[in-house]
Amino acid sequence: IIGRFRDLLYDRRLELAGLITEENGKPLPEALLTDVAVTLDVARYYLAHARRILRPVRVRHGNVAFWSKRARLYWEPVGVIGVIAPWNYPLLLPFGRILPALLAGNAVVFKPSEFTTRVGLFGVELLYQAGLPPSLCQVATAVGEALVDANPHKIFFTGSVATGRLVAKRAAERLIPVGLELGGSDPCIVLADADLDRAVSGIIWARFTNGGQTCVAAKRVIVERPL
């Protein structure tokens, strides 16, 4: 199913990039290269490595009392996973969570950003066209708070630090495991022997790609004193 999803996504990449531009506002080349293309890379990666990642692992005993025993660690699905995604990368960020969750045998409830809902619906529709039963990936357009209150078995949230705190607090009250991808304070470091033209070009891209609305966008530039 994931392989078929990847093929469908590739076939409709320009249509989807245009929809991302329409809802998100980023230029079409950015939508294609930093959102659609990277999502294709995610799908390729998990198709190539999921079997290895999920295979049973032999566990070596450290206690002498168990040296005559054999043990293996088996991975089991968590259950229903809630994915709450932002608007800045409306395809890459949710499907970077949805695809591995499905490959690991889980079901997903996906809450897209209210600003980029059609992109999220488009991606899920491609999963359905690839053969995924609709019951395994549902879209919830209600507020993220309602998704937390529905008591999924795990939650992935990508967004602001302030909202991440609220999600973590509400989930903690219900003992729901949470994965958070929030903002950062990422530096660019320019050393004295750097090629300045390349460094400046890279810093401008790192700060202003996607209009600067990127968790890993460069927030600080640290330059060696001789420069």
XYZ file of N, CA and C in Angstrom:
681
model
N 0.830 -1.208 0.000
C 0.000 0.000 0.000
C 0.867 1.262 0.000
N 1.917 1.266 0.838
C 2.777 2.450 0.907
C 3.513 2.655 -0.421
N 3.915 1.550 -1.073
C 4.545 1.674 -2.371
C 3.609 2.263 -3.408
N 2.362 1.834 -3.384
C 1.362 2.377 -4.302
C 1.084 3.842 -3.980
N 1.048 4.196 -2.698
C 0.874 5.589 -2.294
C 2.011 6.443 -2.841
N 3.230 5.939 -2.713
C 4.385 6.684 -3.238
C 4.243 6.917 -4.736
N 3.828 5.894 -5.480
C 3.676 6.036 -6.927
C 2.584 7.052 -7.276
N 1.470 6.993 -6.557
C 0.386 7.950 -6.806
C 0.822 9.373 -6.469
N 1.570 9.507 -5.378
C 2.054 10.824 -4.977
C 2.999 11.383 -6.032
N 3.849 10.536 -6.577
C 4.765 10.989 -7.630
C 3.988 11.413 -8.871
N 3.004 10.630 -9.247
C 2.226 10.937 -10.453
C 1.476 12.268 -10.327
N 1.072 12.606 -9.112
C 0.253 13.808 -8.912
C 1.017 14.896 -8.163
N 2.333 14.837 -8.233
C 3.180 15.735 -7.455
C 2.959 17.205 -7.808
N 2.780 17.518 -9.098
C 2.587 18.909 -9.482
C 1.223 19.426 -9.029
N 0.208 18.593 -9.125
C -1.125 18.979 -8.655
C -1.110 19.245 -7.152
N -0.441 18.381 -6.420
C -0.391 18.545 -4.968
C 0.462 19.752 -4.585
N 1.577 19.964 -5.295
C 2.405 21.138 -5.014
C 1.610 22.417 -5.251
N 0.786 22.430 -6.309
C -0.051 23.601 -6.559
C -1.049 23.837 -5.443
N -1.605 22.764 -4.890
C -2.549 22.905 -3.783
C -1.836 23.419 -2.533
N -0.611 22.949 -2.292
C 0.172 23.444 -1.153
C 0.422 24.939 -1.306
N 0.795 25.372 -2.506
C 1.009 26.800 -2.753
C -0.268 27.598 -2.511
N -1.383 27.061 -2.956
C -2.666 27.754 -2.802
C -3.054 27.911 -1.337
N -2.858 26.864 -0.543
C -3.286 26.921 0.866
C -2.214 27.508 1.776
N -0.954 27.157 1.515
C 0.134 27.541 2.415
C 0.770 28.860 2.013
N 0.890 29.103 0.704
C 1.455 30.352 0.224
C 2.897 30.265 -0.227
N 3.568 29.132 0.016
C 4.967 29.039 -0.415
C 5.042 28.924 -1.937
N 6.143 29.396 -2.550
C 6.286 29.297 -4.007
C 6.214 27.837 -4.466
N 5.768 27.648 -5.701
C 5.595 26.300 -6.232
C 6.876 25.471 -6.180
N 8.060 26.015 -6.561
C 9.276 25.190 -6.457
C 9.553 24.721 -5.032
N 9.308 25.593 -4.040
C 9.499 25.178 -2.647
C 8.495 24.108 -2.252
N 7.253 24.279 -2.666
C 6.234 23.276 -2.342
C 6.625 21.916 -2.909
N 7.152 21.927 -4.121
C 7.520 20.674 -4.779
C 8.759 20.061 -4.157
N 9.779 20.882 -3.875
C 11.070 20.344 -3.448
C 11.157 20.082 -1.950
N 10.568 20.957 -1.139
C 10.742 20.817 0.313
C 9.561 20.152 1.004
N 8.484 19.910 0.269
C 7.321 19.268 0.884
C 7.003 17.947 0.180
N 6.707 18.015 -1.114
C 6.321 16.807 -1.847
C 7.509 15.873 -2.026
N 8.642 16.388 -2.500
C 9.803 15.534 -2.775
C 10.321 14.870 -1.504
N 10.329 15.608 -0.405
C 10.838 15.017 0.834
C 9.869 13.965 1.365
N 8.576 14.156 1.153
C 7.608 13.120 1.537
C 7.827 11.860 0.722
N 8.135 12.013 -0.553
C 8.488 10.853 -1.372
C 9.723 10.153 -0.821
N 10.703 10.933 -0.358
C 11.901 10.334 0.241
C 11.558 9.556 1.503
N 10.646 10.100 2.313
C 10.220 9.406 3.529
C 9.595 8.056 3.173
N 8.720 8.063 2.171
C 8.079 6.819 1.756
C 9.113 5.816 1.261
N 10.080 6.280 0.458
C 11.130 5.382 -0.040
C 11.939 4.796 1.113
N 12.271 5.639 2.093
C 13.083 5.179 3.217
C 12.387 4.054 3.985
N 11.137 4.275 4.348
C 10.448 3.262 5.148
C 10.141 2.006 4.342
N 9.909 2.152 3.045
C 9.727 0.959 2.219
C 11.003 0.129 2.199
N 12.153 0.803 2.191
C 13.433 0.095 2.133
C 13.834 -0.487 3.480
N 13.459 0.149 4.585
C 14.026 -0.220 5.883
C 13.021 -0.696 6.922
N 11.715 -0.599 6.649
C 10.727 -0.955 7.677
C 10.873 -2.399 8.131
N 11.100 -3.307 7.205
C 11.211 -4.712 7.584
C 12.385 -4.931 8.542
N 13.509 -4.268 8.247
C 14.674 -4.405 9.129
C 14.416 -3.762 10.490
N 13.797 -2.587 10.489
C 13.539 -1.876 11.744
C 12.606 -2.663 12.655
N 11.616 -3.331 12.069
C 10.561 -3.978 12.850
C 10.818 -5.464 13.127
N 11.894 -6.019 12.586
C 12.113 -7.446 12.809
C 12.498 -7.690 14.268
N 12.222 -8.882 14.795
C 12.575 -9.191 16.180
C 14.075 -9.041 16.425
N 14.397 -8.630 17.624
C 15.787 -8.386 18.003
C 16.185 -9.388 19.083
N 17.314 -10.042 18.887
C 17.810 -10.957 19.912
C 18.329 -10.164 21.101
N 17.928 -10.555 22.296
C 18.335 -9.872 23.531
C 19.363 -10.743 24.247
N 20.509 -10.162 24.522
C 21.557 -10.879 25.250
C 21.378 -10.647 26.750
N 21.419 -11.727 27.508
C 21.233 -11.623 28.964
C 22.549 -11.257 29.641
N 22.452 -10.310 30.557
C 23.629 -9.953 31.325
C 23.766 -10.752 32.611
N 22.651 -11.272 33.096
C 22.652 -12.009 34.353
C 23.046 -13.461 34.099
N 24.002 -13.963 34.873
C 24.504 -15.325 34.673
C 23.390 -16.356 34.831
N 22.379 -16.049 35.626
C 21.292 -17.004 35.841
C 20.485 -17.258 34.567
N 20.600 -16.380 33.567
C 19.811 -16.513 32.343
C 20.658 -16.874 31.128
N 21.917 -17.269 31.357
C 22.791 -17.559 30.231
C 22.304 -18.754 29.409
N 21.562 -19.632 30.002
C 21.058 -20.797 29.261
C 19.730 -20.491 28.551
N 19.256 -19.264 28.673
C 17.973 -18.882 28.087
C 18.169 -18.068 26.813
N 17.155 -18.070 25.983
C 17.140 -17.245 24.789
C 15.960 -16.274 24.862
N 16.178 -15.067 24.353
C 15.109 -14.065 24.408
C 15.128 -13.226 23.137
N 13.946 -12.840 22.720
C 13.814 -11.932 21.589
C 12.827 -10.825 21.942
N 13.104 -9.666 21.406
C 12.229 -8.514 21.577
C 11.382 -8.369 20.314
N 10.064 -8.423 20.467
C 9.143 -8.285 19.351
C 8.436 -6.937 19.438
N 8.311 -6.278 18.296
C 7.615 -5.006 18.239
C 6.141 -5.235 17.955
N 5.295 -4.593 18.708
C 3.852 -4.710 18.521
C 3.243 -3.334 18.277
N 2.145 -3.259 17.515
C 1.497 -1.963 17.295
C 1.063 -1.328 18.616
N 1.115 -0.002 18.642
C 0.659 0.732 19.826
C -0.863 0.747 19.889
N -1.494 0.928 18.726
C -2.959 1.012 18.680
C -3.390 2.131 17.769
N -4.127 3.083 18.307
C -4.578 4.258 17.548
C -3.667 5.433 17.891
N -3.080 6.027 16.861
C -2.149 7.134 17.056
C -2.777 8.418 16.529
N -2.777 9.453 17.354
C -3.258 10.766 16.943
C -2.112 11.593 16.388
N -2.286 12.151 15.207
C -1.267 12.996 14.577
C -1.854 14.392 14.396
N -1.281 15.366 15.086
C -1.716 16.761 14.990
C -0.631 17.529 14.255
N -0.958 18.069 13.086
C 0.056 18.634 12.195
C -0.161 20.128 11.984
N 0.914 20.869 11.673
C 0.818 22.307 11.431
C 0.655 22.622 9.958
N 0.642 23.910 9.633
C 0.378 24.355 8.273
C 1.638 24.583 7.467
N 2.823 24.684 8.117
C 4.006 25.146 7.380
C 4.554 24.113 6.388
N 4.464 22.822 6.737
C 4.787 21.741 5.792
C 3.628 20.751 5.853
N 2.537 21.074 5.169
C 1.281 20.358 5.402
C 1.246 18.939 4.867
N 2.235 18.548 4.063
C 2.313 17.166 3.588
C 3.410 16.404 4.317
N 4.603 16.957 4.324
C 5.758 16.264 4.911
C 5.561 15.951 6.389
N 5.163 16.944 7.167
C 5.127 16.736 8.618
C 4.085 15.709 9.050
N 2.853 15.757 8.565
C 1.926 14.699 8.992
C 2.268 13.328 8.423
N 2.654 13.254 7.140
C 2.875 11.943 6.541
C 4.226 11.349 6.942
N 5.119 12.186 7.458
C 6.319 11.647 8.085
C 6.013 10.893 9.364
N 4.826 11.096 9.925
C 4.359 10.346 11.099
C 3.376 9.240 10.683
N 2.494 9.569 9.738
C 1.435 8.632 9.359
C 2.003 7.377 8.702
N 2.935 7.534 7.779
C 3.443 6.376 7.041
C 4.122 5.352 7.950
N 5.061 5.746 8.813
C 5.648 4.729 9.693
C 4.656 4.155 10.696
N 3.692 4.964 11.123
C 2.677 4.449 12.049
C 1.879 3.329 11.397
N 1.492 3.541 10.143
C 0.734 2.507 9.431
C 1.592 1.276 9.169
N 2.825 1.469 8.758
C 3.715 0.342 8.490
C 3.948 -0.505 9.738
N 3.895 0.128 10.901
C 4.084 -0.605 12.151
C 2.805 -1.248 12.647
N 1.715 -1.141 11.868
C 0.491 -1.847 12.205
C -0.522 -1.058 13.001
N -0.332 0.260 13.085
C -1.252 1.089 13.865
C -2.347 1.689 12.987
N -3.382 2.181 13.629
C -4.369 3.036 12.983
C -4.052 4.481 13.339
N -4.519 5.421 12.514
C -4.176 6.829 12.696
C -5.438 7.686 12.644
N -5.507 8.649 13.548
C -6.477 9.744 13.440
C -5.663 11.011 13.220
N -5.880 11.656 12.105
C -5.056 12.770 11.648
C -5.838 14.064 11.728
N -5.273 15.042 12.454
C -5.882 16.367 12.553
C -4.984 17.352 11.803
N -5.356 17.721 10.555
C -4.545 18.699 9.822
C -4.801 20.106 10.334
N -3.910 21.016 9.957
C -4.129 22.419 10.286
C -5.385 22.925 9.597
N -6.102 23.801 10.257
C -7.300 24.381 9.656
C -6.960 25.267 8.456
N -5.666 25.656 8.322
C -5.253 26.484 7.189
C -4.887 25.653 5.962
N -4.617 24.368 6.148
C -4.175 23.525 5.030
C -4.931 22.193 5.028
N -6.210 22.265 5.294
C -7.010 21.045 5.418
C -7.067 20.261 4.113
N -7.165 20.965 2.994
C -7.315 20.248 1.725
C -6.063 19.458 1.356
N -4.898 19.965 1.745
C -3.668 19.206 1.496
C -3.701 17.896 2.275
N -4.102 17.976 3.537
C -4.197 16.767 4.348
C -5.195 15.776 3.782
N -6.351 16.273 3.363
C -7.375 15.392 2.789
C -6.887 14.763 1.486
N -6.149 15.523 0.694
C -5.601 15.013 -0.562
C -4.660 13.847 -0.282
N -3.759 14.021 0.690
C -2.820 12.956 1.009
C -3.499 11.699 1.508
N -4.500 11.862 2.358
C -5.224 10.700 2.875
C -6.002 10.011 1.765
N -6.570 10.784 0.859
C -7.289 10.198 -0.274
C -6.350 9.347 -1.130
N -5.100 9.767 -1.281
C -4.122 8.949 -2.011
C -3.880 7.621 -1.291
N -3.868 7.644 0.037
C -3.737 6.388 0.790
C -4.913 5.466 0.503
N -6.114 6.039 0.482
C -7.298 5.225 0.181
C -7.209 4.640 -1.221
N -6.794 5.479 -2.197
C -6.665 5.000 -3.563
C -5.604 3.911 -3.674
N -4.610 3.955 -2.787
C -3.556 2.938 -2.790
C -4.028 1.623 -2.182
N -5.212 1.627 -1.565
C -5.761 0.393 -1.012
C -5.877 0.346 0.486
N -5.552 1.438 1.184
C -5.671 1.440 2.641
C -7.148 1.496 3.035
N -7.604 0.598 3.901
C -8.976 0.704 4.391
C -9.192 2.038 5.109
N -10.254 2.764 4.799
C -10.473 4.071 5.425
C -10.478 4.041 6.947
N -10.862 2.906 7.529
C -10.908 2.821 8.989
C -9.527 2.946 9.620
N -8.464 2.740 8.845
C -7.108 2.772 9.402
C -6.487 4.159 9.394
N -7.085 5.101 8.671
C -6.578 6.477 8.693
C -7.750 7.424 8.522
N -8.188 7.989 9.615
C -9.336 8.898 9.616
C -8.844 10.332 9.796
N -9.570 11.267 9.213
C -9.242 12.684 9.337
C -10.239 13.341 10.278
N -9.718 14.057 11.261
C -10.554 14.790 12.214
C -10.253 16.270 12.056
N -11.220 17.051 11.646
C -10.994 18.483 11.442
C -11.398 19.308 12.661
N -11.734 18.643 13.764
C -12.032 19.364 15.007
C -10.731 19.882 15.612
N -10.830 20.583 16.713
C -9.629 21.110 17.359
C -8.803 19.961 17.924
N -7.485 20.187 18.023
C -6.595 19.149 18.530
C -6.927 18.713 19.942
N -7.497 19.618 20.720
C -7.870 19.293 22.095
C -8.846 18.124 22.134
N -9.774 18.101 21.170
C -10.752 17.016 21.123
C -10.081 15.695 20.803
N -9.036 15.728 19.990
C -8.321 14.498 19.668
C -7.611 13.943 20.889
N -7.018 14.818 21.685
C -6.373 14.364 22.927
C -7.413 13.773 23.869
N -8.564 14.426 23.963
C -9.613 13.964 24.869
C -10.221 12.639 24.425
N -10.011 12.266 23.150
C -10.536 10.989 22.661
C -9.692 9.800 23.119
N -8.606 10.076 23.835
C -7.755 9.036 24.436
C -7.148 8.069 23.415
N -6.419 8.588 22.419
C -5.667 7.675 21.559
C -4.546 7.025 22.358
N -3.919 6.022 21.778
C -2.853 5.318 22.499
C -1.528 6.077 22.467
N -1.377 6.993 21.511
C -0.186 7.830 21.441
C -0.515 9.055 20.614
N 0.223 10.147 20.840
C -0.007 11.392 20.112
C 1.321 11.916 19.585
N 1.311 12.350 18.320
C 2.418 13.117 17.767
C 1.908 14.519 17.460
N 2.570 15.509 18.044
C 2.185 16.904 17.812
C 3.364 17.648 17.224
N 3.121 18.410 16.173
C 4.126 19.310 15.612
C 3.532 20.699 15.581
N 4.233 21.656 16.187
C 3.710 23.010 16.223
C 4.484 23.878 17.201
N 3.818 24.856 17.740
C 4.486 25.839 18.592
C 4.798 25.264 19.967
N 5.766 25.887 20.626
C 6.124 25.477 21.979
C 4.940 25.674 22.931
N 4.238 26.801 22.782
C 3.120 27.096 23.689
C 2.031 26.031 23.572
N 1.643 25.676 22.343
C 0.607 24.654 22.174
C 1.130 23.283 22.561
N 2.399 23.026 22.294
C 2.995 21.755 22.691
C 2.916 21.522 24.190
N 3.124 22.581 24.964
C 3.003 22.455 26.423
C 1.581 22.047 26.814
N 0.594 22.664 26.158
C -0.805 22.353 26.474
C -1.142 20.903 26.113
N -0.659 20.458 24.943
C -0.908 19.081 24.529
C -0.246 18.109 25.506
N 0.999 18.381 25.865
C 1.711 17.489 26.780
C 1.026 17.429 28.144
N 0.566 18.579 28.642
C -0.099 18.608 29.943
C -1.399 17.826 29.902
N -2.185 18.041 28.841
C -3.491 17.359 28.756
C -3.303 15.857 28.571
N -2.295 15.481 27.779
C -2.022 14.066 27.579
C -1.493 13.419 28.852
N -0.677 14.163 29.608
C -0.127 13.611 30.852
C -1.229 13.279 31.847
N -2.291 14.063 31.850
C -3.409 13.788 32.756
C -4.071 12.455 32.442
N -3.916 12.008 31.182
C -4.523 10.742 30.757
C -3.479 9.640 30.556
N -2.212 9.944 30.895
C -1.095 9.010 30.734
C -0.964 8.534 29.286
N -1.136 9.468 28.346
C -0.975 9.175 26.928
C 0.445 9.556 26.515
N 1.227 8.632 25.965
C 2.572 8.991 25.487
C 2.485 10.038 24.376
N 3.436 10.956 24.370
C 3.409 12.060 23.415
C 4.787 12.234 22.786
N 4.800 12.465 21.463
C 6.001 12.911 20.770
C 5.787 14.341 20.314
N 6.702 15.236 20.657
C 6.550 16.650 20.340
C 7.683 17.104 19.427
N 7.324 17.794 18.347
C 8.322 18.483 17.515
C 7.950 19.954 17.532
N 8.764 20.744 18.222
C 8.416 22.136 18.476
C 9.427 23.060 17.795
N 9.506 24.296 18.240
C 10.424 25.252 17.638
C 11.852 25.009 18.088
N 12.783 25.713 17.475
C 14.185 25.580 17.843
C 14.862 26.939 17.852
N 16.096 26.971 18.323
C 16.905 28.187 18.304
C 18.207 27.836 17.602
N 18.101 27.617 16.297
C 19.175 26.987 15.554
C 20.208 28.006 15.080
N 21.495 27.740 15.314
C 22.536 28.684 14.904
C 23.195 28.303 13.582
N 23.642 29.309 12.850
C 24.619 29.113 11.782
C 25.970 29.580 12.310
N 26.988 28.779 12.142
C 28.329 29.108 12.621
C 29.230 29.322 11.410
N 29.827 30.498 11.319
C 30.696 30.847 10.198
C 32.120 31.005 10.726
N 33.007 30.128 10.299
C 34.398 30.173 10.743
C 35.223 31.077 9.831
N 36.420 31.414 10.296
C 37.236 32.427 9.617
C 37.641 32.019 8.215
N 37.736 30.710 7.943
C 38.182 30.269 6.619
C 37.010 29.955 5.688
N 35.802 30.389 6.046
C 34.619 30.058 5.243
C 34.623 30.828 3.928
N 34.007 30.227 2.918
C 33.714 30.911 1.660
C 32.516 31.824 1.933
N 32.744 33.133 1.981
C 31.699 34.052 2.446
C 30.489 34.075 1.519
N 30.726 34.008 0.206
C 29.587 34.029 -0.714
C 28.675 32.831 -0.467
N 29.267 31.663 -0.292
C 28.470 30.466 -0.040
C 27.816 30.538 1.338
N 28.560 31.040 2.329
C 28.020 31.119 3.691
C 26.813 32.057 3.735
N 26.941 33.220 3.102
C 25.848 34.188 3.118
C 24.631 33.620 2.385
N 24.871 33.005 1.223
C 23.765 32.408 0.481
C 23.053 31.342 1.308
N 23.844 30.488 1.969
C 23.255 29.429 2.795
C 22.470 29.971 3.974
N 22.993 31.032 4.596
C 22.318 31.617 5.762
C 20.996 32.258 5.355
N 21.006 32.974 4.221
C 19.765 33.596 3.754
C 18.715 32.527 3.488
N 19.128 31.430 2.827
C 18.169 30.334 2.580
C 17.686 29.737 3.893
N 18.612 29.503 4.822
C 18.253 28.851 6.085
C 17.307 29.704 6.917
N 17.392 31.016 6.765
C 16.518 31.892 7.550
C 15.174 32.117 6.876
N 15.175 32.221 5.543
C 13.976 32.712 4.863
C 13.248 31.679 4.026
N 13.744 30.445 3.919
C 12.973 29.443 3.206
C 11.626 29.247 3.889
N 10.603 29.043 3.108
C 9.236 28.920 3.626
C 8.816 30.169 4.404
N 9.326 31.329 3.977
C 8.993 32.572 4.672
C 9.500 32.612 6.100
N 10.500 31.790 6.413
C 11.018 31.724 7.773
C 10.194 30.874 8.708
N 9.081 30.315 8.224
C 8.175 29.533 9.078
C 8.609 28.067 9.077
N 9.741 27.822 9.725
C 10.337 26.499 9.777
C 10.971 26.302 11.152
N 10.698 25.190 11.779
C 11.216 24.984 13.135
C 12.740 24.976 13.157
N 13.373 24.530 12.059
C 14.831 24.469 12.031
C 15.438 25.662 11.299
N 14.651 26.703 11.037
C 15.207 27.897 10.395
C 16.300 28.498 11.279
N 17.321 29.061 10.635
C 18.432 29.656 11.395
C 17.929 30.862 12.184
N 18.112 30.814 13.496
C 17.673 31.915 14.352
C 18.831 32.832 14.745
N 20.056 32.302 14.722
C 21.226 33.072 15.157
C 22.370 32.804 14.187
N 23.212 33.812 13.993
C 24.420 33.638 13.193
C 25.614 33.963 14.088
N 26.480 32.980 14.259
C 27.670 33.142 15.093
C 28.871 33.196 14.150
N 29.567 34.335 14.147
C 30.646 34.569 13.194
C 31.951 34.761 13.933
N 33.011 34.087 13.448
C 34.317 34.243 14.074
C 34.790 35.684 13.922
N 35.440 36.229 14.943
C 35.741 37.655 15.011
C 36.488 38.196 13.792
N 37.461 37.494 13.201
C 38.155 38.056 12.024
C 37.251 38.416 10.864
N 36.061 37.816 10.785
C 35.114 38.124 9.710
C 34.166 39.258 10.099
